[in-house]
Tab-separated table of C-alpha atoms in Angstrom:
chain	number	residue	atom	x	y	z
T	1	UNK	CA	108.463	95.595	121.732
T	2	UNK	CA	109.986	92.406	119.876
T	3	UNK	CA	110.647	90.070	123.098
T	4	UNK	CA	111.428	87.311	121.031
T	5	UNK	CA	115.206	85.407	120.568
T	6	UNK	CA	116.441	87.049	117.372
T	7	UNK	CA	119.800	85.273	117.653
T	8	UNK	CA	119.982	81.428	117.562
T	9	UNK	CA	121.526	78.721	115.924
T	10	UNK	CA	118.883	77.060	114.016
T	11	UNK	CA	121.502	74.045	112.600
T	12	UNK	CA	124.979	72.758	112.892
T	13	UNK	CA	126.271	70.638	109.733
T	14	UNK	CA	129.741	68.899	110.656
T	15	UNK	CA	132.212	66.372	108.753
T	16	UNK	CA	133.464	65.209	111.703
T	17	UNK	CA	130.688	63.896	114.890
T	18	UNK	CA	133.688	63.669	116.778
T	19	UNK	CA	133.448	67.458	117.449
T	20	UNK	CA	129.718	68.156	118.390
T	21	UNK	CA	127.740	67.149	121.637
T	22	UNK	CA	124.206	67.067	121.149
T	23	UNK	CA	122.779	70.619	122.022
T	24	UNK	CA	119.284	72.121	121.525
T	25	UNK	CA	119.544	72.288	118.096
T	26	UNK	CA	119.996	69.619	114.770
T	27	UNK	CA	122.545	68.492	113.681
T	28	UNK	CA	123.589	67.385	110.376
T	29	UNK	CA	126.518	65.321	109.233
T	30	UNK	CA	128.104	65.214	106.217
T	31	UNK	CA	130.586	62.927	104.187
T	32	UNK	CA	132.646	65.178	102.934
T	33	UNK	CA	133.034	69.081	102.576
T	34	UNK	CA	131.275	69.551	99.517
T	35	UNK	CA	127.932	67.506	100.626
T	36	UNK	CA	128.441	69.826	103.994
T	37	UNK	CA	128.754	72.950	102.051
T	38	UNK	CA	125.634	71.878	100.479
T	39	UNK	CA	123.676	70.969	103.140
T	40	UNK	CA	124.793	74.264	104.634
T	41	UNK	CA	123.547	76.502	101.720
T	42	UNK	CA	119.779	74.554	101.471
T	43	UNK	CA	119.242	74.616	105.140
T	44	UNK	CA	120.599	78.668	104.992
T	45	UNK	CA	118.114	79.123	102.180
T	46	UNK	CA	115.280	77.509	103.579
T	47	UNK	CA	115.551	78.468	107.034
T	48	UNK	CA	116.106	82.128	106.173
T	49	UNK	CA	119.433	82.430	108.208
T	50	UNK	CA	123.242	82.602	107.013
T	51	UNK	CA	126.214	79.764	107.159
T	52	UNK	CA	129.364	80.795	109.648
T	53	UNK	CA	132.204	78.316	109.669
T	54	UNK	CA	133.793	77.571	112.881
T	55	UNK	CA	136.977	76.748	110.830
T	56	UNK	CA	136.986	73.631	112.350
T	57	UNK	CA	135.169	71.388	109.932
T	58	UNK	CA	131.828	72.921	111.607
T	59	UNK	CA	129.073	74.907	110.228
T	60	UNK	CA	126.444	76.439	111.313
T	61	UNK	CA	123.060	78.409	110.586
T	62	UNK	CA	122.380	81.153	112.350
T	63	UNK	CA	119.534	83.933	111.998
T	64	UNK	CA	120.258	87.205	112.597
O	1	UNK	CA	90.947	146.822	102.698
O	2	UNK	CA	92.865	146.696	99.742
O	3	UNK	CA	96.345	146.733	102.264
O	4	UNK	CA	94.660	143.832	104.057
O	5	UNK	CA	93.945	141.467	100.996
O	6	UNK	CA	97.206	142.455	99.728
O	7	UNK	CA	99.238	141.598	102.675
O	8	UNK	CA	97.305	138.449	102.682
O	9	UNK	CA	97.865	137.608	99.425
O	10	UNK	CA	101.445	138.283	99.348
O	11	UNK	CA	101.693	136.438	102.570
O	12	UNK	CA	100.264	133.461	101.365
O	13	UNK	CA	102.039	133.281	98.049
O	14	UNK	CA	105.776	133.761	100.006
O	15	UNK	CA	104.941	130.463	102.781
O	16	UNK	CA	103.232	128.548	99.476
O	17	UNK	CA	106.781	129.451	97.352
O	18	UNK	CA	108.675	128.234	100.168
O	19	UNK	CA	107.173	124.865	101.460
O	20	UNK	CA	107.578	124.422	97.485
O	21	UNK	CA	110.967	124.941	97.415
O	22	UNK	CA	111.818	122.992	100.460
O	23	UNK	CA	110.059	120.273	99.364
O	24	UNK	CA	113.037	118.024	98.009
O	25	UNK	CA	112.450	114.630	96.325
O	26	UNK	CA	115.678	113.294	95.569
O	27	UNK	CA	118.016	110.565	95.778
O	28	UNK	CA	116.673	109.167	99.554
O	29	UNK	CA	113.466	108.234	97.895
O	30	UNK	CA	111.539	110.654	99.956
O	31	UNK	CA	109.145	111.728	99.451
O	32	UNK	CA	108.839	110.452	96.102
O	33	UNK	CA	105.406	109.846	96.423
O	34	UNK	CA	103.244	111.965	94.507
O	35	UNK	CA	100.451	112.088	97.147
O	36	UNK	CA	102.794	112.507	99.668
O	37	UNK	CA	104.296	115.763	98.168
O	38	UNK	CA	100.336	116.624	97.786
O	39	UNK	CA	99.376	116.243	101.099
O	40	UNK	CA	102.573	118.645	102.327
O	41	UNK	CA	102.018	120.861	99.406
O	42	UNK	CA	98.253	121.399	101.457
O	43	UNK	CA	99.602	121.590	104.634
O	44	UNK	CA	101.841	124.184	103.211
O	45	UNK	CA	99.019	126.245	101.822
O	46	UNK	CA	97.320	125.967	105.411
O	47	UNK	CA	100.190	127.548	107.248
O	48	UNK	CA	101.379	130.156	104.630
O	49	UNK	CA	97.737	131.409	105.415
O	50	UNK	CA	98.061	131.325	109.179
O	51	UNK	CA	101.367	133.408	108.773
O	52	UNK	CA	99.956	135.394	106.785
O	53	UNK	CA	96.337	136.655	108.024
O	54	UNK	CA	98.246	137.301	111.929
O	55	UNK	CA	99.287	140.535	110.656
O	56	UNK	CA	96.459	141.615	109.802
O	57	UNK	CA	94.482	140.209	112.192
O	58	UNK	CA	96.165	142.054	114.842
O	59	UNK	CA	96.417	145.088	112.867
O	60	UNK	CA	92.489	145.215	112.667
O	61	UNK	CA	92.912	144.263	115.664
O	62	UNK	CA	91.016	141.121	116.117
O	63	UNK	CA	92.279	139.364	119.121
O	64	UNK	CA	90.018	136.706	119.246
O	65	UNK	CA	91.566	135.612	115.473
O	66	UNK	CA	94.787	135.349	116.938
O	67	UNK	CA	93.689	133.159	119.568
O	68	UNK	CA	92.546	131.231	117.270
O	69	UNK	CA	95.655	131.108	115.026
O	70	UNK	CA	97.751	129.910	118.006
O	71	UNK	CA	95.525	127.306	118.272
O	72	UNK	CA	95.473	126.216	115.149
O	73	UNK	CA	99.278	126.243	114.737
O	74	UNK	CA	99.047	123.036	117.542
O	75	UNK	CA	98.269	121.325	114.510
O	76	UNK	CA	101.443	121.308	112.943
O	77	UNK	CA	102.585	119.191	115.730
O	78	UNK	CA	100.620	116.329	114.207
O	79	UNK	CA	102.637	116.819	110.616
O	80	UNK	CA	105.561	114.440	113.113
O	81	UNK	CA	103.395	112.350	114.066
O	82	UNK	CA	102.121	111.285	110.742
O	83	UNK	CA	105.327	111.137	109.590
O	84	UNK	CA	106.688	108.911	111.723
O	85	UNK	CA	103.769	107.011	111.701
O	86	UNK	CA	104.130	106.125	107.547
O	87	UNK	CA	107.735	105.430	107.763
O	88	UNK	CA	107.074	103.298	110.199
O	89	UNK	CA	105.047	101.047	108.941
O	90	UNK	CA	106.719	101.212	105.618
O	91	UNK	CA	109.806	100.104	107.523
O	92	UNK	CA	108.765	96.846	108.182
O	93	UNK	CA	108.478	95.551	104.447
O	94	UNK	CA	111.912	97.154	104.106
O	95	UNK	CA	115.139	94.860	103.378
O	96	UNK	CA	117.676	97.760	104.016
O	97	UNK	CA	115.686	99.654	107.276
O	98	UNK	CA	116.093	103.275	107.738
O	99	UNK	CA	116.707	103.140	111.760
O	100	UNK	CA	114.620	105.110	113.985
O	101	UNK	CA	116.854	108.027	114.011
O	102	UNK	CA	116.624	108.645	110.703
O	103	UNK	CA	112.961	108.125	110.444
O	104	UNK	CA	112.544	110.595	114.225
O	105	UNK	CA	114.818	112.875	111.844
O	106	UNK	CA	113.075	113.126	108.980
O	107	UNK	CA	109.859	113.697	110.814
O	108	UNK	CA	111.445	116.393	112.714
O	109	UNK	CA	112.421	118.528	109.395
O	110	UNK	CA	109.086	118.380	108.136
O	111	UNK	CA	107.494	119.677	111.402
O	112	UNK	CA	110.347	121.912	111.025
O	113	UNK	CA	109.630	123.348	107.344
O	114	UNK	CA	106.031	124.052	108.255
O	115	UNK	CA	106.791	126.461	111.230
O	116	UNK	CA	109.412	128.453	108.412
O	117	UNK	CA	106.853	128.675	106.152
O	118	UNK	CA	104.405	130.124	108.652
O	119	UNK	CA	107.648	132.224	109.926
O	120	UNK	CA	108.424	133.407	105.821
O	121	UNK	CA	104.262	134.248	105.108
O	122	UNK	CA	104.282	136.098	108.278
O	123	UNK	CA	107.481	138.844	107.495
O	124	UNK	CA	106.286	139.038	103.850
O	125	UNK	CA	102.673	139.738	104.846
O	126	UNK	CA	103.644	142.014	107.991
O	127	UNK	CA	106.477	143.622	105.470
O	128	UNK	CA	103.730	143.870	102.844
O	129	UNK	CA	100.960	145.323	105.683
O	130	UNK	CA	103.453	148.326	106.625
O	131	UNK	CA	105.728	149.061	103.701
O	132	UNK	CA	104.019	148.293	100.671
O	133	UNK	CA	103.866	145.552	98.408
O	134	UNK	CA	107.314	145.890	97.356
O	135	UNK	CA	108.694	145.233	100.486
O	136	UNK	CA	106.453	142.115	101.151
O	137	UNK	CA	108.206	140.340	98.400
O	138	UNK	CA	111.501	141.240	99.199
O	139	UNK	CA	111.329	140.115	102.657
O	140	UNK	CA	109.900	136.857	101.229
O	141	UNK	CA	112.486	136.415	99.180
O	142	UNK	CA	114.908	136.971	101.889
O	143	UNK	CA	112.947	134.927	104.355
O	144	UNK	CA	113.194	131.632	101.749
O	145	UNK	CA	116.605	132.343	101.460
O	146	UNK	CA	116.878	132.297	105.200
O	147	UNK	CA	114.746	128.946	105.665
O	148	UNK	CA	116.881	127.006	102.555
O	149	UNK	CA	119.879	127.704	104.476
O	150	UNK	CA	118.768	127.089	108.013
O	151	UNK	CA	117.343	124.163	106.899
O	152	UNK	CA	120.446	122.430	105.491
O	153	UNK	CA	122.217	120.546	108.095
O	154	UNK	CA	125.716	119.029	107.275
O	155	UNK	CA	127.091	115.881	105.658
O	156	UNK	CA	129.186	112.506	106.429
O	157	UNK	CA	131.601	114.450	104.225
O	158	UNK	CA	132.184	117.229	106.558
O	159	UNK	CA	132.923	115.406	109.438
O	160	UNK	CA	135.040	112.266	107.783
O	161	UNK	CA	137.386	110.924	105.530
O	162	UNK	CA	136.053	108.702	102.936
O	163	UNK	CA	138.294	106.290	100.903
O	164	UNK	CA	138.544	102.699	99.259
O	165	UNK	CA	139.276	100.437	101.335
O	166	UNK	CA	139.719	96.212	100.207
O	167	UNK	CA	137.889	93.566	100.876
O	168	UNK	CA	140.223	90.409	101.938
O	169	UNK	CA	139.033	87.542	103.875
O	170	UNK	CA	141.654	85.979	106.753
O	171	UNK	CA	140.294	82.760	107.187
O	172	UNK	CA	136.396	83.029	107.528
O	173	UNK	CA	136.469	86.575	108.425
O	174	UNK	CA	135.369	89.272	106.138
O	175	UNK	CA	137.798	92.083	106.437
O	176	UNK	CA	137.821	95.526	105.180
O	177	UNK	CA	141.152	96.603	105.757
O	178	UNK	CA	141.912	95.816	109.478
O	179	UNK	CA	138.530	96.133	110.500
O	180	UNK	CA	136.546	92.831	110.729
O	181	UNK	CA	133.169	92.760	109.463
O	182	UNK	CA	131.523	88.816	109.755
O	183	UNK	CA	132.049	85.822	109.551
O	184	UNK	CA	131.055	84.231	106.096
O	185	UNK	CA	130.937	80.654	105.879
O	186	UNK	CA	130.242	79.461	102.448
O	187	UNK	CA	133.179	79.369	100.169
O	188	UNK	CA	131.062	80.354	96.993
O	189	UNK	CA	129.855	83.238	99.476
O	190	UNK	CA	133.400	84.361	99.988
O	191	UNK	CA	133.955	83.840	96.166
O	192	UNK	CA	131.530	85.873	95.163
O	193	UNK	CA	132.148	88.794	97.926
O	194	UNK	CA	135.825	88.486	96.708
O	195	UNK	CA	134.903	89.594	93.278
O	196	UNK	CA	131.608	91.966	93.389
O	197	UNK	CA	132.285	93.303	97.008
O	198	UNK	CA	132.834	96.963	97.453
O	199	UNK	CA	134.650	98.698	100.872
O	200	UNK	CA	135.423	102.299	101.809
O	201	UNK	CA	136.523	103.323	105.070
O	202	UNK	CA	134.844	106.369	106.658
O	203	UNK	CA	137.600	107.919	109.513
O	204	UNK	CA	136.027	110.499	111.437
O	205	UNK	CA	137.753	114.109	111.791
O	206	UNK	CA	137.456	114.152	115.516
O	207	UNK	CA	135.787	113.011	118.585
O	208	UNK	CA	132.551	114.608	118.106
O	209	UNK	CA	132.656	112.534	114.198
O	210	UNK	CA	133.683	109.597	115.898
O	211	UNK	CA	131.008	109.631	118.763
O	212	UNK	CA	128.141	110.324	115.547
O	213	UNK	CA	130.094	107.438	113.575
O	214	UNK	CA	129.433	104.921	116.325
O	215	UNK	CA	125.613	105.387	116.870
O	216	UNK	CA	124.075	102.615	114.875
O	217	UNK	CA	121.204	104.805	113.810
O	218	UNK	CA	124.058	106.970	111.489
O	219	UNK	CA	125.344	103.479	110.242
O	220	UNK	CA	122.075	102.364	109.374
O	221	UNK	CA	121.324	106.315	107.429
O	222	UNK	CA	124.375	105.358	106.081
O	223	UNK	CA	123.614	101.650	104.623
O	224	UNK	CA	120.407	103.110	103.891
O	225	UNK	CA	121.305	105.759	101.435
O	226	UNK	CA	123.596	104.241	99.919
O	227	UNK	CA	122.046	101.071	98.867
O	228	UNK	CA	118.960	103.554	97.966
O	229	UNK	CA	120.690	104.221	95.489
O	230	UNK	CA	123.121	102.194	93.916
O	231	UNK	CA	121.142	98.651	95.119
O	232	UNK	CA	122.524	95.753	96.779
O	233	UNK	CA	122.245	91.908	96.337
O	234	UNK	CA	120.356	91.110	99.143
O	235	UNK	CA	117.383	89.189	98.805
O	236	UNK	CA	114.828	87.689	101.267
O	237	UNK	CA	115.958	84.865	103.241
O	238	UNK	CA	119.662	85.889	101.115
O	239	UNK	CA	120.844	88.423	103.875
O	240	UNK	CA	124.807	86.803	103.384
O	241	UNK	CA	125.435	90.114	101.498
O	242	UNK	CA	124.281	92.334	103.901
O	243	UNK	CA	125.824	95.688	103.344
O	244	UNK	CA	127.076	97.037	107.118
O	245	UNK	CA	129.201	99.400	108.617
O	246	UNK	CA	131.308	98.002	110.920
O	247	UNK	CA	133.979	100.297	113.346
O	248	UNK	CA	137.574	99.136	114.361
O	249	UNK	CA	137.044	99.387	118.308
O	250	UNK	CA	140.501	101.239	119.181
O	251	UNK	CA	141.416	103.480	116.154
O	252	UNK	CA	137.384	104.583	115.394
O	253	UNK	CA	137.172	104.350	112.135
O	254	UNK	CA	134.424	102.762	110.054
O	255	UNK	CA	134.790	99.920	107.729
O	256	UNK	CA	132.139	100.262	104.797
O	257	UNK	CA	130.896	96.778	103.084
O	258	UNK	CA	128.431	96.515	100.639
O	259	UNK	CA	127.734	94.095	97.397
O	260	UNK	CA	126.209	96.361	94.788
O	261	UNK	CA	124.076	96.285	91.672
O	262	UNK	CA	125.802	99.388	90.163
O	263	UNK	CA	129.619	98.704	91.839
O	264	UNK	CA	131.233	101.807	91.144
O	265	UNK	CA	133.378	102.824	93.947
O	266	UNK	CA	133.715	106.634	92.874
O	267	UNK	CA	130.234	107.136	93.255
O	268	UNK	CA	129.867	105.001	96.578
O	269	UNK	CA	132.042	107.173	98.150
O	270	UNK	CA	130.185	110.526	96.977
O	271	UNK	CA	126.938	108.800	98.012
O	272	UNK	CA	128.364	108.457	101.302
O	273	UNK	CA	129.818	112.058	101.670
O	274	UNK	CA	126.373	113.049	101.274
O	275	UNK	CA	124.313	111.562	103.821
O	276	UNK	CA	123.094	113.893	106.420
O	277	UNK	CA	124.345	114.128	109.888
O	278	UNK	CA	121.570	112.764	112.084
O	279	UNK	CA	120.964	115.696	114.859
O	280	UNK	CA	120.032	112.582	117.155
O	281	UNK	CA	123.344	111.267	116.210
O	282	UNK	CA	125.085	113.605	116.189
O	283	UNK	CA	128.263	113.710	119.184
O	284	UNK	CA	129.087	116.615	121.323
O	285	UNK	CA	132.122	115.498	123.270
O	286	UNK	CA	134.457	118.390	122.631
O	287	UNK	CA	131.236	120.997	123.822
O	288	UNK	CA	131.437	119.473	127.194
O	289	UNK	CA	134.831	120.667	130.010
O	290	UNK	CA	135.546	117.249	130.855
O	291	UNK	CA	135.002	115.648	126.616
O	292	UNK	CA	137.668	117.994	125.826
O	293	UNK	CA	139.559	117.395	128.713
O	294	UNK	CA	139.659	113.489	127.697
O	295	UNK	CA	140.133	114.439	123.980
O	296	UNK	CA	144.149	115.745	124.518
C-alpha cells in the first residue's frame, strides 16, 4: 500500500509578501502577474504538479 | 466408439466456436494483444475438451476421469488471477488508469467465459452422445447463443441521461454546468480549456444509477473508455487537463470534463452510453425494504 503524502503543496508564488507567512514550503515572489504566472507554469512543469489560484494574488503548486 | 469420438469432437468444436466468439477486441483496447487473444484462444481449447470428454467419460463410465476433470476445472480459477495480475502491472505506466473495479471486472468475465465454454462443449457433446450428431450441433448453437447473451451486461446508457453540457469558468473554478470540477490556475490553462474543452452531463435514471454513478471505480471506467478512444491532452508531468467526472453533491448528477484529441461531442456522448456497468459498481438501493423506503 502507497503510505506516502500524495497531496501537498510543493510551492506558493505570490505578488504580494504581504499575504503569506512562511510555512513548510517555498515561496516565490513575483513583480508582477505575468512574471508570477510564469514562475507558476516552470515550477508546475518541472515539479510535475498543477497551478491553483487562490484568487487572491496567490498561487500555488500542488501535486495530486 | 465412433459415438464417443463423435461426441468428443463435436464437443470440442462447440466450447472452441464459442470462447472464439466471445472473445471481443474492440474499442477498450482489450485484449488487443495478439498473444493475449492466443493464450485465451488455448485456454479455450483446454476447457471445450473438459466439457466435452465428461459425457463420455461417465457414459463409459469412468469415474476416476471425472475426478479428474473436476480437478482440473480448479484451474480456471487461475485465468482471474492472471488477469488481474497483467492489468495490474500495466496500470502503473498508464496516464488515464483503469481503477480496480474495472480491472477485478474484467478478470471476472474472463473466468466467466471459460466456465460457458466448458458449460456449451458439455450440452453439445452430451446432446451429440444421446441424440445424434445432429442434435450436438444444435444444442451448441443454442448454447453460444445462450452464453453471448448471458454474457452481455448493460450500459451507462441504460441507466442515464447523457447530454452536452458547457464548460464556463466562475472565477478560477472549472464548471460544467453547475457542477464544479477544479480549480485551474493558469490563465492560458483556462484559455485553452475554454476553447478545446468538451462536457456532457451523465444524470442517472434512479437511485440504483445514482448509487453506481458515485463509485469512483465507474468514473474512472468511464474516463477510461472514453479517452481510450478519442485521446486526451494529458501529458506527463501536464495532468492540468485531466479528464474527470465530477458529481453535483445534492441533485446526483455527473459533470463530464475532458480535453480531447478528436473533440467531437456526438461521439463522446455515444462513447459514454457504452461503457459497461461495473457489477462491483453497480447500486442496489431500491432491492433493499428500507432503500426504497428512503427513495419516495
Amino acid at each position: 500500500m502507497d503510505t506516502g503524502i500524495s497531496n501537498y503543496i510543493l510551492a506558493l508564488v505570490t505578488v504580494d509578501a504581504g499575504k503569506i507567512i512562511s510555512g513548510g514550503c517555498p515561496v516565490f515572489l513575483a513583480a508582477d502577474q505575468q512574471e508570477q504566472e510564469k514562475i507558476s507554469l516552470l515550477l508546475a512543469r518541472i515539479l510535475g504538479g498543477i497551478v491553483h489560484d487562490l484568487e487572491n494574488g496567490v498561487y500555488f503548486i500542488c501535486r495530486h | 466408439m465412433e459415438r464417443y469420438g463423435a461426441a468428443i469432437l463435436i464437443g470440442i468444436a462447440v466450447g472452441f466456436a464459442d470462447r472464439w466468439m466471445m472473445l471481443r477486441s474492440d474499442y477498450r483496447h482489450y485484449p488487443t494483444y495478439p498473444h493475449g487473444q492466443m493464450t485465451h484462444l488455448a485456454l479455450g481449447f483446454i476447457a471445450a475438451s473438459l466439457g466435452a470428454v465428461a459425457v463420455p467419460a461417465i457414459a463409459k463410465p469412468d469415474y476416476v476421469a471425472v475426478t479428474f476433470l473436476v480437478l482440473a476445472a480448479q484451474q480456471f480459477r487461475d485465468v482471474r488471477n492472471m488477469e488481474r495480475e497483467s492489468l495490474n502491472r500495466l496500470e502503473e505506466t498508464k496516464l488515464i488508469r483503469r481503477g480496480s473495479d474495472y480491472i477485478e471486472g474484467i478478470a471476472r468475465v474472463f473466468e466467466a467465459r471459460n466456465y460457458l465454454v466448458i458449460f456449451a462443449a458439455l450440452i453439445s457433446s452430451a446432446a451429440a452422445f444421446w441424440l445424434g450428431w445432429q442434435y450436438g450441433l444444435l444444442f451448441g448453437a443454442v448454447a453460444i447463443i445462450l452464453s453471448l447473451c448471458l454474457m452481455s451486461g448493460s450500459y451507462v446508457g441504460d441507466i442515464a441521461e447523457i447530454f452536452a453540457g458547457e464548460v464556463h469558468f466562475q472565477d478560477s473554478l472549472l464548471m460544467v454546468n453547475d457542477i464544479v470540477i477544479m480549480n485551474v490556475g493558469l490563465p492560458a490553462t483556462r484559455q485553452k480549456i475554454l476553447e478545446e474543452g468538451m462536457a456532457v452531463i451523465i444524470r442517472p435514471k434512479d437511485d440504483d444509477a445514482r448509487l453506481t454513478l458515485d463509485a469512483p471505480g465507474q468514473r474512472m471506467a468511464i474516463v477510461h473508455d472514453v479517452v481510450s478512444i478519442l485521446g486526451s491532452k494529458v501529458d506527463i508531468n501536464e495532468t492540468e487537463l485531466m479528464p474527470m467526472a465530477r458529481k453535483h453533491p445534492d441533485k446526483g448528477y455527473l459533470g463530464f470534463f475532458l480535453v480531447a484529441n478528436e473533440p467531437d461531442l456526438d461521439y463522446l456522448m455515444e462513447i459514454i452510453r457504452k461503457v459497461p456497468v461495473l457489477e462491483s459498481a453497480r447500486g442496489t438501493a431500491l432491492k433493499s425494504y428500507f432503500g426504497r423506503k428512503a427513495a419516495d
